[in-house]
JSON list of C-alpha atoms and ligand atoms in Angstrom, two decimals:
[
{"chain": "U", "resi": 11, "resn": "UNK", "atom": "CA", "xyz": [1.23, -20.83, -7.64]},
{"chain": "U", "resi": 12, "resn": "UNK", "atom": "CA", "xyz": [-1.56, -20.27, -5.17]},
{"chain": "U", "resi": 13, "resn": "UNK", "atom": "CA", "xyz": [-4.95, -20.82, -6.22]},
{"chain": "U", "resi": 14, "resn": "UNK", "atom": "CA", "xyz": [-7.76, -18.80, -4.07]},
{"chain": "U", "resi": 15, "resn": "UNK", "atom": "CA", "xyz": [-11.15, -19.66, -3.78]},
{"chain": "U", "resi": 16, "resn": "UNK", "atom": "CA", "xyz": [-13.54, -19.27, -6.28]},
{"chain": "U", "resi": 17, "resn": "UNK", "atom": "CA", "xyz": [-16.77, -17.08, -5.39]},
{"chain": "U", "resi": 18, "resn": "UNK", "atom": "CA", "xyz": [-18.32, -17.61, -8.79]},
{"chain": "U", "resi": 19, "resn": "UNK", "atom": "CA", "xyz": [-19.34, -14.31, -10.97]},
{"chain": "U", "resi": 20, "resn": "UNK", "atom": "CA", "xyz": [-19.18, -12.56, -13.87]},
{"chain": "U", "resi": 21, "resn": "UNK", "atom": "CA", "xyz": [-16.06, -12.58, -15.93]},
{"chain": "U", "resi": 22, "resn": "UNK", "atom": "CA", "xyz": [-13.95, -10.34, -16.16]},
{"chain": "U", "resi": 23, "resn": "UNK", "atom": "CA", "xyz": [-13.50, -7.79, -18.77]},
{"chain": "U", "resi": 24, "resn": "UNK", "atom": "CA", "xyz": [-12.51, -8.14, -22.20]},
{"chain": "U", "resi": 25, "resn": "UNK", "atom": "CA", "xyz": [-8.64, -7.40, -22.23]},
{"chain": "U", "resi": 26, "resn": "UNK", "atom": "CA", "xyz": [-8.54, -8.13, -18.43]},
{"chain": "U", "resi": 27, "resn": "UNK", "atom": "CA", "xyz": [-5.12, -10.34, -18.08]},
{"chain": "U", "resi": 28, "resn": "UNK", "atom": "CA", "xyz": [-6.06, -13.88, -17.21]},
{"chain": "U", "resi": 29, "resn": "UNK", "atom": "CA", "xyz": [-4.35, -17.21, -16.37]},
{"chain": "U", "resi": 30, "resn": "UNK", "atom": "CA", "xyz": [-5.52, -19.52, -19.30]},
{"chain": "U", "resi": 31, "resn": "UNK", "atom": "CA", "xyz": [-8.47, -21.14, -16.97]},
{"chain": "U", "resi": 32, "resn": "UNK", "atom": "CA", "xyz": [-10.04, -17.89, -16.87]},
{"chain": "U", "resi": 33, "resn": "UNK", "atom": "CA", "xyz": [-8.93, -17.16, -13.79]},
{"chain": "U", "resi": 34, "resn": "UNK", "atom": "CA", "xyz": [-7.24, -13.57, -12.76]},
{"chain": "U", "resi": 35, "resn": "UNK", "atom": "CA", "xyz": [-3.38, -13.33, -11.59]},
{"chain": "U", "resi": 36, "resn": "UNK", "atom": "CA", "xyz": [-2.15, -11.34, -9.32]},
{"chain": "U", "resi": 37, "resn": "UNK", "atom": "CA", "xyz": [1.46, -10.67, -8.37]},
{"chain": "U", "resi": 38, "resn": "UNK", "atom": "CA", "xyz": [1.53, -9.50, -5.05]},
{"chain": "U", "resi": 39, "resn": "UNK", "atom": "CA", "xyz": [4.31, -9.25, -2.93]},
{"chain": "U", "resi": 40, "resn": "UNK", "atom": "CA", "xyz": [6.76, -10.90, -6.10]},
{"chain": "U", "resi": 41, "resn": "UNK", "atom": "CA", "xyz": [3.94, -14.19, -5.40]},
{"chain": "U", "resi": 42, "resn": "UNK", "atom": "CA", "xyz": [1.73, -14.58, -8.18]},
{"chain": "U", "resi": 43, "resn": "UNK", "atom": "CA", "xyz": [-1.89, -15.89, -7.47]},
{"chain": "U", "resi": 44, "resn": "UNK", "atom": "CA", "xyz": [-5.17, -16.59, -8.93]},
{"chain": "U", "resi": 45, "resn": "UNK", "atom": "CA", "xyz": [-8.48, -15.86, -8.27]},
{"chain": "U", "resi": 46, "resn": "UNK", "atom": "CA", "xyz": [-11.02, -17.36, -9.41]},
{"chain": "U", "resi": 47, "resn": "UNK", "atom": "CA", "xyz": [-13.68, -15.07, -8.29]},
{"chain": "U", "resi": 48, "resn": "UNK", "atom": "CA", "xyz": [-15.40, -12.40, -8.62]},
{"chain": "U", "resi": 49, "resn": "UNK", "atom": "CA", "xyz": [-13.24, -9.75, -10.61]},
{"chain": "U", "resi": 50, "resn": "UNK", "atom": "CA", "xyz": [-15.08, -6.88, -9.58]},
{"chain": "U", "resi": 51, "resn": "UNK", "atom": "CA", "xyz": [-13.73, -7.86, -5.82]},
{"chain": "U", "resi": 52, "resn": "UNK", "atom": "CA", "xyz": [-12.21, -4.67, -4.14]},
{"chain": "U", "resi": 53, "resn": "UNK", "atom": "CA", "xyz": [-8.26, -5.73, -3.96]},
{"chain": "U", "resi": 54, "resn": "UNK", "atom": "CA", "xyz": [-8.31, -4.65, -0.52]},
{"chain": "U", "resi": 55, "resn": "UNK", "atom": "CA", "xyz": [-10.59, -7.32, 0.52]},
{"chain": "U", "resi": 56, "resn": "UNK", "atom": "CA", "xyz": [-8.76, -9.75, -1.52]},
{"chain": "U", "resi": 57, "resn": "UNK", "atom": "CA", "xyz": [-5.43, -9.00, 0.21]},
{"chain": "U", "resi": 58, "resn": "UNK", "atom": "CA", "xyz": [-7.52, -9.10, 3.29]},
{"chain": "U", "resi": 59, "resn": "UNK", "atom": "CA", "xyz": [-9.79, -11.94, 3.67]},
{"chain": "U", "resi": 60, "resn": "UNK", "atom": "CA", "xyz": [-8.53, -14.00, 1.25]},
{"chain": "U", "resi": 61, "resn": "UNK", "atom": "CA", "xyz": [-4.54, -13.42, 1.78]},
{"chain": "U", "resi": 62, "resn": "UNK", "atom": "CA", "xyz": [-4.80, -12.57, 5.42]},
{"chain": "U", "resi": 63, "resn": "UNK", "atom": "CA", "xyz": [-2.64, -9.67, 4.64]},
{"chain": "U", "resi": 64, "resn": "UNK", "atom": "CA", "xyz": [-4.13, -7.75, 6.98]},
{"chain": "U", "resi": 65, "resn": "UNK", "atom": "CA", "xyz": [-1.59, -4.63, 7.36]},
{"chain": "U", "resi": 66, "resn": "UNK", "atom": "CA", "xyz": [-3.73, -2.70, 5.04]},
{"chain": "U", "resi": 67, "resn": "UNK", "atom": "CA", "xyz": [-6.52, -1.36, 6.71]},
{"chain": "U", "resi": 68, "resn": "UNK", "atom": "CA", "xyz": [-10.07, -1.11, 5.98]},
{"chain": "U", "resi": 69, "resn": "UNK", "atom": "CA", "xyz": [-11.54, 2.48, 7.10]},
{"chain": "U", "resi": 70, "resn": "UNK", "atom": "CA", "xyz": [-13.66, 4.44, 4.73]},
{"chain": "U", "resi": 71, "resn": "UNK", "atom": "CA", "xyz": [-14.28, 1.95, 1.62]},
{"chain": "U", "resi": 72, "resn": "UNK", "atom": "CA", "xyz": [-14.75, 4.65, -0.43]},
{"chain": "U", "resi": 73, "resn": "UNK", "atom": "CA", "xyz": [-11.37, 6.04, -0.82]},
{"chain": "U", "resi": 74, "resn": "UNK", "atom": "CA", "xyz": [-11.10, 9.07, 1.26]},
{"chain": "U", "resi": 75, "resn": "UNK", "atom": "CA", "xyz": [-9.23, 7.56, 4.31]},
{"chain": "U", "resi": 76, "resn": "UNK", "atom": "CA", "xyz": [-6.03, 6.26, 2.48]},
{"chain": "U", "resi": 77, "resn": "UNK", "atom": "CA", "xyz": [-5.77, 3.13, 5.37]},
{"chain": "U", "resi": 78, "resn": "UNK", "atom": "CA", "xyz": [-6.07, 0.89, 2.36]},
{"chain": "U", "resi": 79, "resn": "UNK", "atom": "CA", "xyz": [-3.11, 2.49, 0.49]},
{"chain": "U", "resi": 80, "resn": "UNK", "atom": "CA", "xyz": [-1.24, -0.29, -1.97]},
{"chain": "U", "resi": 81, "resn": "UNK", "atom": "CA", "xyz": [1.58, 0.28, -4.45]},
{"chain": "U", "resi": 82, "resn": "UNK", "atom": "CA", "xyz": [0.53, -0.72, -8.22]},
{"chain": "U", "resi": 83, "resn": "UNK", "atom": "CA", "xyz": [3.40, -0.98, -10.43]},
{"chain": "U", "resi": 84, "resn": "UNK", "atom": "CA", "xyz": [4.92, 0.98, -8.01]},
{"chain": "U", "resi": 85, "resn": "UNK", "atom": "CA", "xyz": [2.14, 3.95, -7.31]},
{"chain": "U", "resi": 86, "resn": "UNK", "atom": "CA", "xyz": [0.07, 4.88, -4.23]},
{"chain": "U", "resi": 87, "resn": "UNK", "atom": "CA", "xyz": [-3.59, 3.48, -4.68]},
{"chain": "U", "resi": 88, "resn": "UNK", "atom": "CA", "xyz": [-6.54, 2.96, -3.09]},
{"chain": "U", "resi": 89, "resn": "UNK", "atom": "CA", "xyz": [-7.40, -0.80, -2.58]},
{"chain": "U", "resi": 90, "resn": "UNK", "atom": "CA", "xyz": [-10.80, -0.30, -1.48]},
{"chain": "U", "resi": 91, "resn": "UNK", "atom": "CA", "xyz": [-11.83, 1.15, -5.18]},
{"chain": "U", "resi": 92, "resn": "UNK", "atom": "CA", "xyz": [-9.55, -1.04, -7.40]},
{"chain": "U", "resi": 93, "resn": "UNK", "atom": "CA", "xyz": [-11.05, -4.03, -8.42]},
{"chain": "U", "resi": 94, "resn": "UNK", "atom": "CA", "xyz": [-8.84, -7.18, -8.70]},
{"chain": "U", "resi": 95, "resn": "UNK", "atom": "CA", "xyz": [-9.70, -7.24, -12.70]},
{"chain": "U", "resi": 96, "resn": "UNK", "atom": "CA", "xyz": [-7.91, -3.64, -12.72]},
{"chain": "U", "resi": 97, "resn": "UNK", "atom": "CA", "xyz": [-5.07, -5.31, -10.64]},
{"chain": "U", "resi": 98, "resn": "UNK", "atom": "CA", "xyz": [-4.13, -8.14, -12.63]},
{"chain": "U", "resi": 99, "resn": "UNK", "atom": "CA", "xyz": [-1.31, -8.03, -14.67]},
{"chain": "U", "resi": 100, "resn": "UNK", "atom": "CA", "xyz": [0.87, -5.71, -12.62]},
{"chain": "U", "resi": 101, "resn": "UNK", "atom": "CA", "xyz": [2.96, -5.76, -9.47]},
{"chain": "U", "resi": 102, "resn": "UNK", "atom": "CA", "xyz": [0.98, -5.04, -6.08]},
{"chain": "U", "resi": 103, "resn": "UNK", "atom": "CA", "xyz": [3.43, -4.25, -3.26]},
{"chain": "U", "resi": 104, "resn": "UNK", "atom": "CA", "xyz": [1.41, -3.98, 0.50]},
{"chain": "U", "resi": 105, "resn": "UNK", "atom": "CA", "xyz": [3.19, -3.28, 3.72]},
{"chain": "U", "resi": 106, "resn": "UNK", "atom": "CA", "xyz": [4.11, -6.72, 4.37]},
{"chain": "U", "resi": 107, "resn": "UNK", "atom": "CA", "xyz": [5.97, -6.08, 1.21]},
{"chain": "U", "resi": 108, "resn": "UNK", "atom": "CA", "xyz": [7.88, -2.96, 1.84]},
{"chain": "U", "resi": 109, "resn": "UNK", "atom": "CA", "xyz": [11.12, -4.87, 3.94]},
{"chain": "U", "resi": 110, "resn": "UNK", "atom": "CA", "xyz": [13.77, -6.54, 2.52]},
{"chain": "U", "resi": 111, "resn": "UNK", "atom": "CA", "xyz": [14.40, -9.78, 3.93]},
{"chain": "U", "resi": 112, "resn": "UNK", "atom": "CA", "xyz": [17.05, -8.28, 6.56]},
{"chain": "U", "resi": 113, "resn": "UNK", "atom": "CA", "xyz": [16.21, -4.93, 6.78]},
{"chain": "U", "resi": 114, "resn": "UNK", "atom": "CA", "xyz": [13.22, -2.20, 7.31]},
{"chain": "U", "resi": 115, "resn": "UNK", "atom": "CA", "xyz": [12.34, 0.53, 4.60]},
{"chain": "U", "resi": 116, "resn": "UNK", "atom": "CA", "xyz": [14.17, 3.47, 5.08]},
{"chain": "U", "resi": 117, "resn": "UNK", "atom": "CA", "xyz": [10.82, 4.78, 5.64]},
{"chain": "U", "resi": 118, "resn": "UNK", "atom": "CA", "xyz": [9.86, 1.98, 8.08]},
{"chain": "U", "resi": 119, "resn": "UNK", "atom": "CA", "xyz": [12.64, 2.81, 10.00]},
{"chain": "U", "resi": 120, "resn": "UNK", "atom": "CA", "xyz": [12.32, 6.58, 9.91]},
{"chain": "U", "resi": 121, "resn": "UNK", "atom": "CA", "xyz": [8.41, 6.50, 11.37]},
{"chain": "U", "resi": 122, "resn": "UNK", "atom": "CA", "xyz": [10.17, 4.01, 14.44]},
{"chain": "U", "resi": 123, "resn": "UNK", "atom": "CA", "xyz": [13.05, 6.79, 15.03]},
{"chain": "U", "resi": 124, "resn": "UNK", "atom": "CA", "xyz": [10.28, 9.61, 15.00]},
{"chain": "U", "resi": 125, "resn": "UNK", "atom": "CA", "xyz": [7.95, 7.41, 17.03]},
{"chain": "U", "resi": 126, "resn": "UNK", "atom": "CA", "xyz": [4.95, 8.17, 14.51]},
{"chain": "U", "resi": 127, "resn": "UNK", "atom": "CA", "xyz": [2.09, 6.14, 15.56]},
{"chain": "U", "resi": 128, "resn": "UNK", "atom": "CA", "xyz": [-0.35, 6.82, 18.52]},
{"chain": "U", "resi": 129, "resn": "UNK", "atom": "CA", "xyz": [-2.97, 3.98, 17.72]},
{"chain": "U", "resi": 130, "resn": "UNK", "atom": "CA", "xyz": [-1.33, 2.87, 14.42]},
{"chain": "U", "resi": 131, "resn": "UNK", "atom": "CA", "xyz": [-4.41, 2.39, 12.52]},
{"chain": "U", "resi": 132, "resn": "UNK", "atom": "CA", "xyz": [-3.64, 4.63, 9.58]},
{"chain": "U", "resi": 133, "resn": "UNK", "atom": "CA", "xyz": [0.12, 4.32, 9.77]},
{"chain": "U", "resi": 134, "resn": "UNK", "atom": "CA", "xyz": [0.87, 1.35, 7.13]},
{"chain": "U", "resi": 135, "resn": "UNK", "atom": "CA", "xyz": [-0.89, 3.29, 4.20]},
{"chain": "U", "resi": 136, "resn": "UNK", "atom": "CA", "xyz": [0.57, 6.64, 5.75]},
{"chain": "U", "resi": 137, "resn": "UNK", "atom": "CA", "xyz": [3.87, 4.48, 5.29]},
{"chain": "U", "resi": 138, "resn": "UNK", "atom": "CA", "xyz": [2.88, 3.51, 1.47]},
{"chain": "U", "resi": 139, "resn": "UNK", "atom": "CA", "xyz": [2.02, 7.23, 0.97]},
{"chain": "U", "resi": 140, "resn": "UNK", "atom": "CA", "xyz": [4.93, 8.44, 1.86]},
{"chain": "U", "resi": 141, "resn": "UNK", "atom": "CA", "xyz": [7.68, 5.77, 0.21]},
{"chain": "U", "resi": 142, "resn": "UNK", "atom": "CA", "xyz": [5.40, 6.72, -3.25]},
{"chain": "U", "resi": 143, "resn": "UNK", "atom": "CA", "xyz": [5.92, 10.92, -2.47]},
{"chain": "U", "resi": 144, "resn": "UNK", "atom": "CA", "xyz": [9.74, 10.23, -1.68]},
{"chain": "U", "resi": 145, "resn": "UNK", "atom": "CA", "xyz": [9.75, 8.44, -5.46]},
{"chain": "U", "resi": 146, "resn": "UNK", "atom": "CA", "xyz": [8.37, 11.54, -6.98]},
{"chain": "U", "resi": 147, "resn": "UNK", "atom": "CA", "xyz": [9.82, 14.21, -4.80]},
{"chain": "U", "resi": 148, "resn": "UNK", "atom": "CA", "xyz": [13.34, 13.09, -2.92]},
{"chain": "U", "resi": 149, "resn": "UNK", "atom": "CA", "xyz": [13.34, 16.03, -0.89]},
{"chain": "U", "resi": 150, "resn": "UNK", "atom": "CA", "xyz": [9.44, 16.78, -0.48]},
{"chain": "U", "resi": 151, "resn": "UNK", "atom": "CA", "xyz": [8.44, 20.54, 1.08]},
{"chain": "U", "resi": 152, "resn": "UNK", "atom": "CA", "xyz": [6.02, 20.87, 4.26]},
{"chain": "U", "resi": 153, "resn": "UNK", "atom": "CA", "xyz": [3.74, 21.73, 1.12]},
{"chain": "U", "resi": 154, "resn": "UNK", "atom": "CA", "xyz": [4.61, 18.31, -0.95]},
{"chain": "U", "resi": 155, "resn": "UNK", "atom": "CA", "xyz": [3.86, 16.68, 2.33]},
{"chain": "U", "resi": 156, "resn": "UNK", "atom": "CA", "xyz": [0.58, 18.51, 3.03]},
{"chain": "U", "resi": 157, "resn": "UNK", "atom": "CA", "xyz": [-0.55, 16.85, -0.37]},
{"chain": "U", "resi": 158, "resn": "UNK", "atom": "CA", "xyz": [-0.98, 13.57, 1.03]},
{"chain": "U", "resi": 159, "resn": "UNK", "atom": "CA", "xyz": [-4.54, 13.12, 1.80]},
{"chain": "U", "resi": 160, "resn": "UNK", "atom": "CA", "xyz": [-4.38, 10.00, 3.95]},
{"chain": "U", "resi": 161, "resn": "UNK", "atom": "CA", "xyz": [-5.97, 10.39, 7.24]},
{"chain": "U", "resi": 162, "resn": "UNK", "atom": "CA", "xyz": [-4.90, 10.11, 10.69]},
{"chain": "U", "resi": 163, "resn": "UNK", "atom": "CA", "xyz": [-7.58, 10.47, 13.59]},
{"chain": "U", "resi": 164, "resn": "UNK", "atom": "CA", "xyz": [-4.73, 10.40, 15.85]},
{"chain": "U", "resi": 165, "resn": "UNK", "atom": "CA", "xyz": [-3.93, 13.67, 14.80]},
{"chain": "U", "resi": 166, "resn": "UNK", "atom": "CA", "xyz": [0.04, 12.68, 13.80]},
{"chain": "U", "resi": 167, "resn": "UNK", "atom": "CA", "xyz": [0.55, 14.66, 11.23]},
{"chain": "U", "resi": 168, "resn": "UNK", "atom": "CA", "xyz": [3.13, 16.59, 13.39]},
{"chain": "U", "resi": 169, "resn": "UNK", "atom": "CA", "xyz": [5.58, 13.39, 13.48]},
{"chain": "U", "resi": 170, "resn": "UNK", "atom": "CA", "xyz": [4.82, 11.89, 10.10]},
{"chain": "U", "resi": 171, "resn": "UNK", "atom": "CA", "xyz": [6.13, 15.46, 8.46]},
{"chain": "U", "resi": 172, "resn": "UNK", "atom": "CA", "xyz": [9.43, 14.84, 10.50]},
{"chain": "U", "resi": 173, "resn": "UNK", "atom": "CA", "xyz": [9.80, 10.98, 9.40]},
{"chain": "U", "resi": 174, "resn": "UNK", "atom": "CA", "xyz": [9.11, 11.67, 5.61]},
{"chain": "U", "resi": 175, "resn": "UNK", "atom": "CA", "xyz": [11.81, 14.19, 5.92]},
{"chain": "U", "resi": 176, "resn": "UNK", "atom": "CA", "xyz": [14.28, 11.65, 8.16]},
{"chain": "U", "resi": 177, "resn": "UNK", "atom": "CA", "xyz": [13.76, 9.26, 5.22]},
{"chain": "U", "resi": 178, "resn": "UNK", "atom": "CA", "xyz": [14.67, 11.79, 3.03]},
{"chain": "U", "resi": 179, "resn": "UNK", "atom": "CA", "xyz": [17.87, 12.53, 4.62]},
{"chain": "U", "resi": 180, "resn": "UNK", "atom": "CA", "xyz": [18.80, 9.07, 4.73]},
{"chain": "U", "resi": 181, "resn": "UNK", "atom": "CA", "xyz": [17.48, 8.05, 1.18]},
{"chain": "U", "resi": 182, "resn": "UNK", "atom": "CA", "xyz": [20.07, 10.88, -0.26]},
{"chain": "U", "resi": 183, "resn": "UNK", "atom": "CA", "xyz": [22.99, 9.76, 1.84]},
{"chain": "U", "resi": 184, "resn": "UNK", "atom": "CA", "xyz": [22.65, 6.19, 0.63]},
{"chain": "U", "resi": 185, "resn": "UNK", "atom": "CA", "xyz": [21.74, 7.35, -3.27]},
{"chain": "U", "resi": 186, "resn": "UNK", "atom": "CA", "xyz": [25.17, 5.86, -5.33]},
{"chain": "W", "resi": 213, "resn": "FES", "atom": "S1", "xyz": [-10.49, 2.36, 3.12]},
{"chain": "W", "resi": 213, "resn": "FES", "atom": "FE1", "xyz": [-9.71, 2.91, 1.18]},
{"chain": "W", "resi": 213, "resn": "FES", "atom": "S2", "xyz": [-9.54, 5.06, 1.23]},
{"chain": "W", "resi": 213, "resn": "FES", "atom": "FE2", "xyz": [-10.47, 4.55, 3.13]},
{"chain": "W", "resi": 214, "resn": "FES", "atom": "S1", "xyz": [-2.24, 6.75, 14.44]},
{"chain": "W", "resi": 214, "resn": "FES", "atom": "FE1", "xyz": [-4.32, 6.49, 14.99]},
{"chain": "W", "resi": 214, "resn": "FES", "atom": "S2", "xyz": [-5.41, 6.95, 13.17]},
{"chain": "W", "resi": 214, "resn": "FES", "atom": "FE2", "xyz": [-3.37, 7.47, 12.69]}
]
């Protein structure tokens, strides 16, 4: 099990789940790590500087942009505001996460056959939006879709609508 480096602070909260050392895990990607540093640490820098798993992107830091946009235990959140304390204890899936070993996410694949991004900034927590809509609603509306609040300044809205609804095409053909 990884260890990462230890910045030293205050620990974490009562109840907080901890490796017996004191130290935080965190499953990310199915590998478990600890951290041994600050627990109020925003998971997005975590996965960031201390990871290097730089497809989630840094852009507001105060949760409006959605660039950040992680799967806890399987839901759409906003790494910039979750501490790693709040983290610990479930399963974090990032973009780097989303593939199988041999194959794209339906929704991978579907924002490549649409074409999607223009600078691509925004695109891998777009992506993460959109697999966690398709969970809750298979065959989302234009107005399911309009609920996602991530932000794209390339303006590719447009081309996103048509992937999520590509994916959803192809995630009911392949249902059992
Ligand atoms: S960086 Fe997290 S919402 Fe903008
Ligand atoms: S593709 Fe450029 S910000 Fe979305």
């Amino acid at each position: 099990m990884p260890d990462t480096p230890s910045k030293g602070a205050k620990p974490p909260a009562p109840g907080t789940p901890t490796a017996p050392s004191g130290t935080l895990e965190l499953t990310i990607n199915g590998e478990t790590y600890r951290h041994k540093g600050a627990p109020d640490m925003p998971l997005l820098w975590y996965l960031r500087d201390v990871l290097h798993l730089t497809g989630t992107k840094y852009g507001c830091g105060v949760g409006q942009c959605g660039a950040c946009t992680v799967h806890v235990d399987g839901k759409a959140q906003r790494a910039c505001l979750l501490p790693v304390s709040a983290a610990a204890g479930q399963s974090i899936t990032t973009i780097e996460g989303l593939a199988s070993a041999d194959d794209l996410h339906i929704v991978q694949q579907a924002w490549i056959d649409e074409d999607v991004a223009q600078c691509g900034y925004c695109q891998a927590g777009q992506i993460m939006a959109a697999v966690d809509l398709l969970k809750r609603k298979p065959q989302p509306t234009d107005a399911d879709i309009a609920q996602l609040t991530n932000l794209c300044r390339c303006g590719t809205y447009p081309r996103i609508r048509k992937a999520i609804k590509r994916a959803a095409q192809r995630l009911g053909e392949v249902k059992p």
